[in-house]
mmCIF file of C-alpha atoms and ligand atoms in Angstrom:
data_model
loop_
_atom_site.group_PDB
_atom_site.id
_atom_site.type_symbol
_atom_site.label_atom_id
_atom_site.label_comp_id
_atom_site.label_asym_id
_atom_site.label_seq_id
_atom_site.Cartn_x
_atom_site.Cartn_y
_atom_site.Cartn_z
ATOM 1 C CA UNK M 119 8.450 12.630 32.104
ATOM 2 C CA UNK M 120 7.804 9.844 29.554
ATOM 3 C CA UNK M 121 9.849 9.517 26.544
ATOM 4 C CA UNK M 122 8.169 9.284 23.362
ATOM 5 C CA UNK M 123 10.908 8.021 19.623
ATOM 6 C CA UNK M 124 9.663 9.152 16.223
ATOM 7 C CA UNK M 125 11.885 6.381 13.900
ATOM 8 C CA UNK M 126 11.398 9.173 10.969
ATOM 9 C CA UNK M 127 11.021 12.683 9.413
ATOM 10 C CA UNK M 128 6.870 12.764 9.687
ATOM 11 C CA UNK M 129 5.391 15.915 10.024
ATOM 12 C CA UNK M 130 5.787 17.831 12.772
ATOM 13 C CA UNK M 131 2.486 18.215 14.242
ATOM 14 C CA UNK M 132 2.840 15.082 15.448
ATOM 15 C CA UNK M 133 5.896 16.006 17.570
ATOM 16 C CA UNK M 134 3.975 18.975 18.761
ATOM 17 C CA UNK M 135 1.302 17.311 19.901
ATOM 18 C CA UNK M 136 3.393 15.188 22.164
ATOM 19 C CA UNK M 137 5.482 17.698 23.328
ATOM 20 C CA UNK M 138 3.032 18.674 24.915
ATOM 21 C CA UNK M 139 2.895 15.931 27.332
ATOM 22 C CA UNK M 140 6.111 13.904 26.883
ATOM 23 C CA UNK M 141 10.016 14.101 25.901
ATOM 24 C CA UNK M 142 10.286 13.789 22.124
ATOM 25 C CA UNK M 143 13.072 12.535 20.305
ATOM 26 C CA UNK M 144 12.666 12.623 16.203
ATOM 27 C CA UNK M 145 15.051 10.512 14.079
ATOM 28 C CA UNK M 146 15.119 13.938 12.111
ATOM 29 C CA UNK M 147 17.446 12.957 8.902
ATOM 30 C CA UNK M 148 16.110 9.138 8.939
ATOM 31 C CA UNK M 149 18.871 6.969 9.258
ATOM 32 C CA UNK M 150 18.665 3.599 9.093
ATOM 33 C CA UNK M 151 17.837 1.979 12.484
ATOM 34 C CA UNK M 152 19.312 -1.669 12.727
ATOM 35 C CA UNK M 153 18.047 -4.280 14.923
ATOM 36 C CA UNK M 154 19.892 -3.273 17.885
ATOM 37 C CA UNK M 155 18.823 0.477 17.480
ATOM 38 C CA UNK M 156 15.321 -0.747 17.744
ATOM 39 C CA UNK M 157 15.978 -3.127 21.094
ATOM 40 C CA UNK M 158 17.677 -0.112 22.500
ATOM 41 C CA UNK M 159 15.218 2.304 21.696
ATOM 42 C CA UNK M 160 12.225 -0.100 23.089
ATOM 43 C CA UNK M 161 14.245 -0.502 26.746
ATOM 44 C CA UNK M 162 14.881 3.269 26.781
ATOM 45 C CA UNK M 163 10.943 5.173 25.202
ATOM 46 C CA UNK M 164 7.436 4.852 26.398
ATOM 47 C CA UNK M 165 6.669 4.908 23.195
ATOM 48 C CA UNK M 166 7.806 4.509 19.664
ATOM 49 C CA UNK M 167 6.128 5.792 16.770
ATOM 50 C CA UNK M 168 7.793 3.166 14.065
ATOM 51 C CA UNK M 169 7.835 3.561 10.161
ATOM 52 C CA UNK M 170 6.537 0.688 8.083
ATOM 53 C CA UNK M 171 10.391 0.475 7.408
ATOM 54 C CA UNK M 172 10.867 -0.788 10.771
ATOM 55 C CA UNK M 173 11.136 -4.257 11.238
ATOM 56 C CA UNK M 174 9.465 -5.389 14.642
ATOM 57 C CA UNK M 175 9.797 -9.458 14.663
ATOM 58 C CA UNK M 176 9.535 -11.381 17.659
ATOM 59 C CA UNK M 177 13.170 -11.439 18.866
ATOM 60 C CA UNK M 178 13.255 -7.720 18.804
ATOM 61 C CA UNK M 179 9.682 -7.510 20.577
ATOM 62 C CA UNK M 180 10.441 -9.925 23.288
ATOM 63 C CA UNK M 181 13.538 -7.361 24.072
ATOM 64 C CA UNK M 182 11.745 -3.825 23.838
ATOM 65 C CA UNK M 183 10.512 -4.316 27.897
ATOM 66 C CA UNK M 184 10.372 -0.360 28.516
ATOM 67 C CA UNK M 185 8.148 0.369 25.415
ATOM 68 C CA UNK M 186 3.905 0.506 25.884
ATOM 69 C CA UNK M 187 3.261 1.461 22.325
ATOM 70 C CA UNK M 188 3.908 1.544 19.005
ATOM 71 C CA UNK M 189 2.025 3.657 16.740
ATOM 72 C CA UNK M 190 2.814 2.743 13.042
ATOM 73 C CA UNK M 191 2.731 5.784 10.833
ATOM 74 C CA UNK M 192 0.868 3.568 8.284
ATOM 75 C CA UNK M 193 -2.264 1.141 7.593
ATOM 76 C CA UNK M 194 -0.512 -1.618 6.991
ATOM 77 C CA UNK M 195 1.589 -3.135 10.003
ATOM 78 C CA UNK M 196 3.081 -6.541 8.391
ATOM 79 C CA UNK M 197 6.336 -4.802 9.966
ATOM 80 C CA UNK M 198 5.309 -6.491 13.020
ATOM 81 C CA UNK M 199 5.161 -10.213 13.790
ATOM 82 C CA UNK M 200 1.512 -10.162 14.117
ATOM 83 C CA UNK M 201 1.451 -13.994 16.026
ATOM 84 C CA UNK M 202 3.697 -12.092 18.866
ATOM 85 C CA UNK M 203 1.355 -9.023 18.861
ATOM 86 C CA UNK M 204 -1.289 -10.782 19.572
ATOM 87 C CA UNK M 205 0.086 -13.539 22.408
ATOM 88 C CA UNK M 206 1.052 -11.163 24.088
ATOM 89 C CA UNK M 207 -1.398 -8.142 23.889
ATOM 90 C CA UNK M 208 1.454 -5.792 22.529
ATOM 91 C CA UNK M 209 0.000 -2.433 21.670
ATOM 92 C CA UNK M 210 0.150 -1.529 18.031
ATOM 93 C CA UNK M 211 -2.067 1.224 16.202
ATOM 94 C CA UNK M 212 -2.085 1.814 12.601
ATOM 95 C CA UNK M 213 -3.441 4.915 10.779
ATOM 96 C CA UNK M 214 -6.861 3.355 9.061
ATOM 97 C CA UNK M 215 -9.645 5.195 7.455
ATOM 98 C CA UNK M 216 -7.291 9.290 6.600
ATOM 99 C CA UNK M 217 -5.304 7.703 4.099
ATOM 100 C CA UNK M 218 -8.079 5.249 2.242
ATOM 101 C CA UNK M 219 -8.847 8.435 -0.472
ATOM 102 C CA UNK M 220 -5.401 9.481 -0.858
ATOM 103 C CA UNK M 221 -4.331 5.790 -1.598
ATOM 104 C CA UNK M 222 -7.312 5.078 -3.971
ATOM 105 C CA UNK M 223 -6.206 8.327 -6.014
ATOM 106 C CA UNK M 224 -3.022 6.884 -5.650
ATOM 107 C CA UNK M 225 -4.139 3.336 -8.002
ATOM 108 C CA UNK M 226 -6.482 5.280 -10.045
ATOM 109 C CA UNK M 227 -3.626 7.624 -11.647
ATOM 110 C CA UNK M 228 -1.514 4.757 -11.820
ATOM 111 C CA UNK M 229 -4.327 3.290 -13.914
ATOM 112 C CA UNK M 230 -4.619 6.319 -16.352
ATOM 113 C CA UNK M 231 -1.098 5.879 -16.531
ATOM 114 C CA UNK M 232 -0.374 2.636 -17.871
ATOM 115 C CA UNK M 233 -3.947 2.210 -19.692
ATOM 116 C CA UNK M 234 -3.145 5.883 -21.945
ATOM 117 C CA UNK M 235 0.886 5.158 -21.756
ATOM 118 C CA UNK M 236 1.093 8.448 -19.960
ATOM 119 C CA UNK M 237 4.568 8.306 -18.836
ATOM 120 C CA UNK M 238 5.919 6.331 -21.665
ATOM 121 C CA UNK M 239 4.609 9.634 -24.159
ATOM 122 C CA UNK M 240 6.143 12.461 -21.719
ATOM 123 C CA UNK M 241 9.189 10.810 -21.714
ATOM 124 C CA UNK M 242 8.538 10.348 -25.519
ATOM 125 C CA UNK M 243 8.163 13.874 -25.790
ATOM 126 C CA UNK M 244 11.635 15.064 -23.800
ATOM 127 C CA UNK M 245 13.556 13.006 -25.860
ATOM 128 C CA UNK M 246 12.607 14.950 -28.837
ATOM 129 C CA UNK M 247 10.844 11.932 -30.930
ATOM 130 C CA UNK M 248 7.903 13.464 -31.472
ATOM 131 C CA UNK M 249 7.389 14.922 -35.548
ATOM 132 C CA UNK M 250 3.714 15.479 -35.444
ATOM 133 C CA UNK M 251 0.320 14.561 -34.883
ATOM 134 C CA UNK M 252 -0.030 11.131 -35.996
ATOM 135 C CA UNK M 253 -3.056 8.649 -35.848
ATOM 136 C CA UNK M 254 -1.307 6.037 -34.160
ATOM 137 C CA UNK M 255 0.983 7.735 -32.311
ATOM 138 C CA UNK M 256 0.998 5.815 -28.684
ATOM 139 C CA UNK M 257 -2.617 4.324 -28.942
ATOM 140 C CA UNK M 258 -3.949 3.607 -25.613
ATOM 141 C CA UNK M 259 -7.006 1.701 -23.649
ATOM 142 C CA UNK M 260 -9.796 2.926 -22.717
ATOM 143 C CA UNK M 261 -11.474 2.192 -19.312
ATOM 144 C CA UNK M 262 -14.902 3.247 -19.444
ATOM 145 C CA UNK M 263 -17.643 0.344 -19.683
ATOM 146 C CA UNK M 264 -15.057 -2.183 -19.115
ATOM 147 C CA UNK M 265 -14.768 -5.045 -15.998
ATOM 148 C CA UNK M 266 -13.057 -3.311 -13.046
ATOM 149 C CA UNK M 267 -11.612 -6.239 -10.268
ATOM 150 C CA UNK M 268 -11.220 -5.025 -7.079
ATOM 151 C CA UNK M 269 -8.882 -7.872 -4.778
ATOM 152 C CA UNK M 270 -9.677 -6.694 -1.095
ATOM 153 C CA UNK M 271 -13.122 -4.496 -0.824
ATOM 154 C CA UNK M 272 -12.305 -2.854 2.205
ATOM 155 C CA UNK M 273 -11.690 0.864 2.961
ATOM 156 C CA UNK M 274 -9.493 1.235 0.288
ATOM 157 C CA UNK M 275 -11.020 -0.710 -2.084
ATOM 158 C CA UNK M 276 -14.218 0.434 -1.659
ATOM 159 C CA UNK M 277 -13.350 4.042 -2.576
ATOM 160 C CA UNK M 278 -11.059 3.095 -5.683
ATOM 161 C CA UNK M 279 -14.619 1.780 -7.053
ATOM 162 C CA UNK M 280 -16.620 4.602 -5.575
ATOM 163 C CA UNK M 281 -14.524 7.004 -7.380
ATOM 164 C CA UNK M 282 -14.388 5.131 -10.743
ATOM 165 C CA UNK M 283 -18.497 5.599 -10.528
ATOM 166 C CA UNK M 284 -18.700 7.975 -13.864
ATOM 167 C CA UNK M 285 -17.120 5.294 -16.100
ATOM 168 C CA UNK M 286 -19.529 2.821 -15.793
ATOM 169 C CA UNK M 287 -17.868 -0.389 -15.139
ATOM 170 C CA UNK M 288 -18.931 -3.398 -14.570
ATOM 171 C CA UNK M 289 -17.101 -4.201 -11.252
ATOM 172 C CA UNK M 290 -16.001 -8.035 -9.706
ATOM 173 C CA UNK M 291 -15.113 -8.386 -6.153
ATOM 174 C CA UNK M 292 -12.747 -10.905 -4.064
ATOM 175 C CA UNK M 293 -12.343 -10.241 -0.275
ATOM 176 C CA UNK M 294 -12.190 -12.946 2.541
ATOM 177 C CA UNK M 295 -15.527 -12.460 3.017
ATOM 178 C CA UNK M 296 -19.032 -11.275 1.190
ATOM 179 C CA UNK M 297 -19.724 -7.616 1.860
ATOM 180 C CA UNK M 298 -23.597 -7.012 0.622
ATOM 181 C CA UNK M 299 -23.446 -3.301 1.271
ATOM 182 C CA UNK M 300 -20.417 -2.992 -1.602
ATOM 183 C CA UNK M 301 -22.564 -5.192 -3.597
ATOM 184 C CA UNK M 302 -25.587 -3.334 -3.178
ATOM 185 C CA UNK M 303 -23.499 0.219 -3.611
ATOM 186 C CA UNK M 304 -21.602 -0.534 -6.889
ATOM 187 C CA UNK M 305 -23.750 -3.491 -8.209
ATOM 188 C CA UNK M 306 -20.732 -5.475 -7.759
ATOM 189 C CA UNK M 307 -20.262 -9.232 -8.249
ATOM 190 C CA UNK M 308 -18.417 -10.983 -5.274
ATOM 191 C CA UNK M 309 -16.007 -13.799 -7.362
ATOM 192 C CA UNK M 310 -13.657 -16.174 -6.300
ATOM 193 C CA UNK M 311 -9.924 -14.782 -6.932
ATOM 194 C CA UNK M 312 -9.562 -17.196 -10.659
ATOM 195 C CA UNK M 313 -12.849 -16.176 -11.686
ATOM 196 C CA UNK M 314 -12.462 -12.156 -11.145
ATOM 197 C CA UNK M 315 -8.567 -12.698 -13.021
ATOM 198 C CA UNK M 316 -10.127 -14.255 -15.976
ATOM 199 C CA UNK M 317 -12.958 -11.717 -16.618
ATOM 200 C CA UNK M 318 -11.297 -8.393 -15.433
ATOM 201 C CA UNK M 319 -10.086 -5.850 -18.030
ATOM 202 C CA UNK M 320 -8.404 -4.294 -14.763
ATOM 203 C CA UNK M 321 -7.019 -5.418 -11.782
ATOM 204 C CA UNK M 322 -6.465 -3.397 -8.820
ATOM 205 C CA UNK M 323 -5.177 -4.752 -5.570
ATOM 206 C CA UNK M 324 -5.982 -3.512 -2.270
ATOM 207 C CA UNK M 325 -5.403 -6.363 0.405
ATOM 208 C CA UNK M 326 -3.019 -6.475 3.548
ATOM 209 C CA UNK M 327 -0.159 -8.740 3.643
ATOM 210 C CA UNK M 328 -1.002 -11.499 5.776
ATOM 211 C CA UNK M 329 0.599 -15.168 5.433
ATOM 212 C CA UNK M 330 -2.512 -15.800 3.256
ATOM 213 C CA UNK M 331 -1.960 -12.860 0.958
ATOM 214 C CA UNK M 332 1.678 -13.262 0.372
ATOM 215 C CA UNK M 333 2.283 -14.817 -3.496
ATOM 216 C CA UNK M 334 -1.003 -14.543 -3.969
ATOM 217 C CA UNK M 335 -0.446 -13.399 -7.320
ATOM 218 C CA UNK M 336 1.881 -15.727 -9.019
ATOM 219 C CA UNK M 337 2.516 -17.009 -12.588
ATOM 220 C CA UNK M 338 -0.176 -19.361 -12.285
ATOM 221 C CA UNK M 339 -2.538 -16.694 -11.263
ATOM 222 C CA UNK M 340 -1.461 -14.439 -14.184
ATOM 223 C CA UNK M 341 -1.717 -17.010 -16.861
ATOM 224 C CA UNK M 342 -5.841 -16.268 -16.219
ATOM 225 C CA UNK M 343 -5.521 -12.907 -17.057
ATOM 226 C CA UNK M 344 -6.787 -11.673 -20.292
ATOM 227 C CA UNK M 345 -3.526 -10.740 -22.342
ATOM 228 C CA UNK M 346 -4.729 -6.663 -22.434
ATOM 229 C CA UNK M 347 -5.543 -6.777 -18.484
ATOM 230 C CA UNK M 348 -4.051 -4.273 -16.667
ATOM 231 C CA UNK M 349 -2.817 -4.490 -13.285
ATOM 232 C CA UNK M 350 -2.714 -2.500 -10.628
ATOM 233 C CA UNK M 351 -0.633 -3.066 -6.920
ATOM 234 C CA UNK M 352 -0.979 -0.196 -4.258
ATOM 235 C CA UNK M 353 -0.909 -2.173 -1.527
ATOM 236 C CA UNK M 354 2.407 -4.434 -0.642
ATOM 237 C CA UNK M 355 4.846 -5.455 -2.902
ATOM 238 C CA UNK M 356 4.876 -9.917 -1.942
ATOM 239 C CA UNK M 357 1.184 -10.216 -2.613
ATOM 240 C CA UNK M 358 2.424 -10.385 -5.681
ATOM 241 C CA UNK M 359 5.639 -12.947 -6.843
ATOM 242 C CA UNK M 360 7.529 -10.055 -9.125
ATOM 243 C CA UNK M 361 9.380 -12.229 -10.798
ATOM 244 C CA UNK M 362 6.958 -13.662 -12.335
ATOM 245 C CA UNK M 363 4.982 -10.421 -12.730
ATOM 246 C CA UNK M 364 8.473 -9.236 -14.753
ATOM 247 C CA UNK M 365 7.850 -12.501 -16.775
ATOM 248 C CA UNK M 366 4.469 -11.992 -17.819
ATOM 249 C CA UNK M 367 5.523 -8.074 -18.507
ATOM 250 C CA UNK M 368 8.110 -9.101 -20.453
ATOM 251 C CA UNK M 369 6.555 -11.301 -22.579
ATOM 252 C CA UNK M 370 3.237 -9.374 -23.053
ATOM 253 C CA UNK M 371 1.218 -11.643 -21.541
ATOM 254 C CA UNK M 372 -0.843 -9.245 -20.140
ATOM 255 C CA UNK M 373 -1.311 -5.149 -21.351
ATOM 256 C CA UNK M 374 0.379 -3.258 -18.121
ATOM 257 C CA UNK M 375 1.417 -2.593 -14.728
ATOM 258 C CA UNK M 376 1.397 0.022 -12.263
ATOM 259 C CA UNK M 377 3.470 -0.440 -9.168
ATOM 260 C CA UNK M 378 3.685 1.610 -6.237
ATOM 261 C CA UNK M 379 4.810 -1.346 -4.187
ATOM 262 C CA UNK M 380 7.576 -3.776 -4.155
ATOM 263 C CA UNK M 381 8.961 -6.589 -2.902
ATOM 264 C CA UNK M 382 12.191 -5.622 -1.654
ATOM 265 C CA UNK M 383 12.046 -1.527 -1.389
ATOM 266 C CA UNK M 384 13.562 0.515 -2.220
ATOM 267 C CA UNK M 385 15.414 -2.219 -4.308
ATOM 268 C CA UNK M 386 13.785 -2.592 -7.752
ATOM 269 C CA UNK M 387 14.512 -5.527 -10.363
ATOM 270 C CA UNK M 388 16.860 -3.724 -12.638
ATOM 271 C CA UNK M 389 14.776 -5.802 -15.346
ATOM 272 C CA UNK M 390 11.638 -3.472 -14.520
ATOM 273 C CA UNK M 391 13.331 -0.544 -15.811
ATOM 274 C CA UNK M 392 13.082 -2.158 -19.605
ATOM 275 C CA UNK M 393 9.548 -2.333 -19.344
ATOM 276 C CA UNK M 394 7.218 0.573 -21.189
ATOM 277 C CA UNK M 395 4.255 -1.068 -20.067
ATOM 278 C CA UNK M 396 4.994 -0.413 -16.437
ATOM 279 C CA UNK M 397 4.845 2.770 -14.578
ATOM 280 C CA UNK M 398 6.792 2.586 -10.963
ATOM 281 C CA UNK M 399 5.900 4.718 -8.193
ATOM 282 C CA UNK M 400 8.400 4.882 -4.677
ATOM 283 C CA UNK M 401 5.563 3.972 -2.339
ATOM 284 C CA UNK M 402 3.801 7.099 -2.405
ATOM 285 C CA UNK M 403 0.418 5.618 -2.042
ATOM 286 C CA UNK M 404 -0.668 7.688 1.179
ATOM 287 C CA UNK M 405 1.479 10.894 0.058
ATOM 288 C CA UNK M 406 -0.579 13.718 0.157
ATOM 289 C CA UNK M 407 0.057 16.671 2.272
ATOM 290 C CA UNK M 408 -3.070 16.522 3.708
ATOM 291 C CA UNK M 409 -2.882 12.534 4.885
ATOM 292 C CA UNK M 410 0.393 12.620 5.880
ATOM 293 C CA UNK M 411 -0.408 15.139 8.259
ATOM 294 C CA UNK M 412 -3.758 13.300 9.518
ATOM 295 C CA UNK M 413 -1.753 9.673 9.983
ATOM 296 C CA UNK M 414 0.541 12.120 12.278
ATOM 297 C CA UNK M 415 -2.166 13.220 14.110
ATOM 298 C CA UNK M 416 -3.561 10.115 14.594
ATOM 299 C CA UNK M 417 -0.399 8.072 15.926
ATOM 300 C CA UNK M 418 0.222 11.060 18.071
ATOM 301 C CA UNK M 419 -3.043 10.816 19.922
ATOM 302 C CA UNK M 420 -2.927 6.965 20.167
ATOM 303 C CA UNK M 421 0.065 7.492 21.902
ATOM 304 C CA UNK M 422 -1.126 9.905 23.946
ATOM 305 C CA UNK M 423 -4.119 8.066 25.307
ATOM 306 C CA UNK M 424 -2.002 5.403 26.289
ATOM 307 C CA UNK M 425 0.759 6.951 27.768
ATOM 308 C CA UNK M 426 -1.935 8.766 30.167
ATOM 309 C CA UNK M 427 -3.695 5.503 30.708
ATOM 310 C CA UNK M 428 -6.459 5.348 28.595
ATOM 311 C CA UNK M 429 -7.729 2.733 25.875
ATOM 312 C CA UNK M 430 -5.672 3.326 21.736
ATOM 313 C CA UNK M 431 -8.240 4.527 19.630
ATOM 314 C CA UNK M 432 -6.822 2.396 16.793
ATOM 315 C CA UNK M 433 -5.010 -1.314 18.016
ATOM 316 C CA UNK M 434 -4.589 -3.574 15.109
ATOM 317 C CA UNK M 435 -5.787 -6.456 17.304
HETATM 318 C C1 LIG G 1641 1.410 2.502 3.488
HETATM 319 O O1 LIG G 1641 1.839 1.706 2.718
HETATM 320 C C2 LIG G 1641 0.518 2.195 4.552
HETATM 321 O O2 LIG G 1641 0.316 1.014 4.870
HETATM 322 O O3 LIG G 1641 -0.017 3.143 5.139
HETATM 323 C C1 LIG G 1642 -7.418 0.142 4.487
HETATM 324 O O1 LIG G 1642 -7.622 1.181 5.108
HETATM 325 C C2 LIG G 1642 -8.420 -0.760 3.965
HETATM 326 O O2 LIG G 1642 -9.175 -1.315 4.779
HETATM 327 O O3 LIG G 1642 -8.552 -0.898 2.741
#
């Protein structure tokens, strides 16, 4: 029988679903899996359905020899070396498309919360500060009519605007390429990235991490920003250079932040935790109880098709 290793805790119709057909083994209380553990567990499984925690660089590639698949219970997959991947026609599938509504809800409430200080006045409200109505108590931003930048139209992207439809902005676009049919749908403006940074009220990032997108957000890129911009990051924490994101915060340079990514998780800049401007999130971008469930189904079934033979429905290359 073929041996299938879940790296983590996902939900369990997954590990139904290949129980059917294989031997499961389910890292049930998620402990850390160091290099080794991963080598081992590519001579020994079929297949390995890996966590974007798991690091999959060449070295430990060129080792797993037993393994046929790995199904990464996310959309991104920077956890792999993608070069190696593709050399050598390794099978990877991602979970694209179930979790592009979840994660655009995701960087919308992290919008309403920096722009109207949501956080900021609940936790002014525990702490017993509050004496009153006043007029200008916690004043806020609003985000109707204003200029919405969208960094990366694709799935994700392209529903963040889609749902922001009832408050009539005026919305800027970078992506590597042109895409007519988001221009056409939100009368969007395709801009190169300095151009949509200057003239965006809001920000909102929704790009892989590729050796292109790494740092592509640095001090130099945040000195265009209009000093009440808001920015937005559901996607992976080095697109952006945090230390100079802390900088900017710091300094007011620009209105807000709302993180849901980071570069070193689950390590946060200790300095981040001074900031009022800046709502944090523990990468919860895809977690609903709905999604989570579909990207299970969905690196179950990849898996599935391969192990009996037949093509992934969703390889990354
Ligand atoms: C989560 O970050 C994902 O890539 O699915
Ligand atoms: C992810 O699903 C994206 O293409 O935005």
């Amino acid at each position: 029988m073929k041996k299938v290793y879940i790296t983590m805790n996902i939900p369990e119709i997954a590990e139904k679903l290949l129980k059917e057909e294989f031997e499961v083994v389910v890292n049930t209380d998620n402990k850390f899996l160091s290099k080794e553990a991963l080598i081992q567990l590519g001579c020994e499984y079929d297949a390995i359905l890996s966590a974007l925690t798991n690091i999959f660089d060449e070295d430990i590639l060129s080792k797993c020899t037993k393994t046929k698949i790995f199904a990464n219970y996310a959309v991104g997959f920077n956890n792999f070396d993608i070069d190696y991947i593709k050399e050598n026609s390794i099978i990877v599938t991602n979970t694209p498309g179930v979790l592009s509504d979840t994660t655009a809800e995701t960087a919308i409430s992290l919008l309403f919360a920096v722009s109207r200080r949501v956080v900021e006045a609940d936790r002014f409200v525990r702490e017993g500060k509050w004496e009153g109505f006043s007029p200008k108590l916690l004043l806020g931003k609003d985000i109707y009519n204003k200029t919405l930048g969208i960094i990366g139209a694709g799935r994700i992207g392209h529903r963040f605007a889609e749902k922001l439809r009832g408050f009539h902005m005026k919305i800027l676009y970078h992506n590597r390429e042109r895409d007519l049919c988001f221009e056409k749908s939100f009368n969007a403006e395709y801009c190169e990235l300095d151009d949509l940074l200057k003239r965006s009220d809001i920000v909102t990032i929704h790009v892989p991490l590729t050796e292109k997108t790494r740092y592509m957000i640095t001090k130099k890129e945040i000195d265009l920003m209009k000093d009440d911009a808001i920015l937005i990051n559901t996607s992976r924490g080095s697109v952006i250079k945090e230390e100079d994101l802390i900088e900017a915060l710091e300094n007011k340079k620009i209105y807000g932040a709302g993180l849901d990514v980071f570069e070193d998780e689950p390590n946060i800049n200790s300095r981040f935790f001074e900031l009022n401007n800046t709502v944090l999130l523990p990468h919860i971008g895809s977690a609903s109880k709905e999604t989570r469930e579909m990207m299970a189904t969905i690196a179950a079934k990849n898996i599935i098709r391969v192990l009996k033979g037949g093509e992934p429905i969703n390889l990354v290359y």
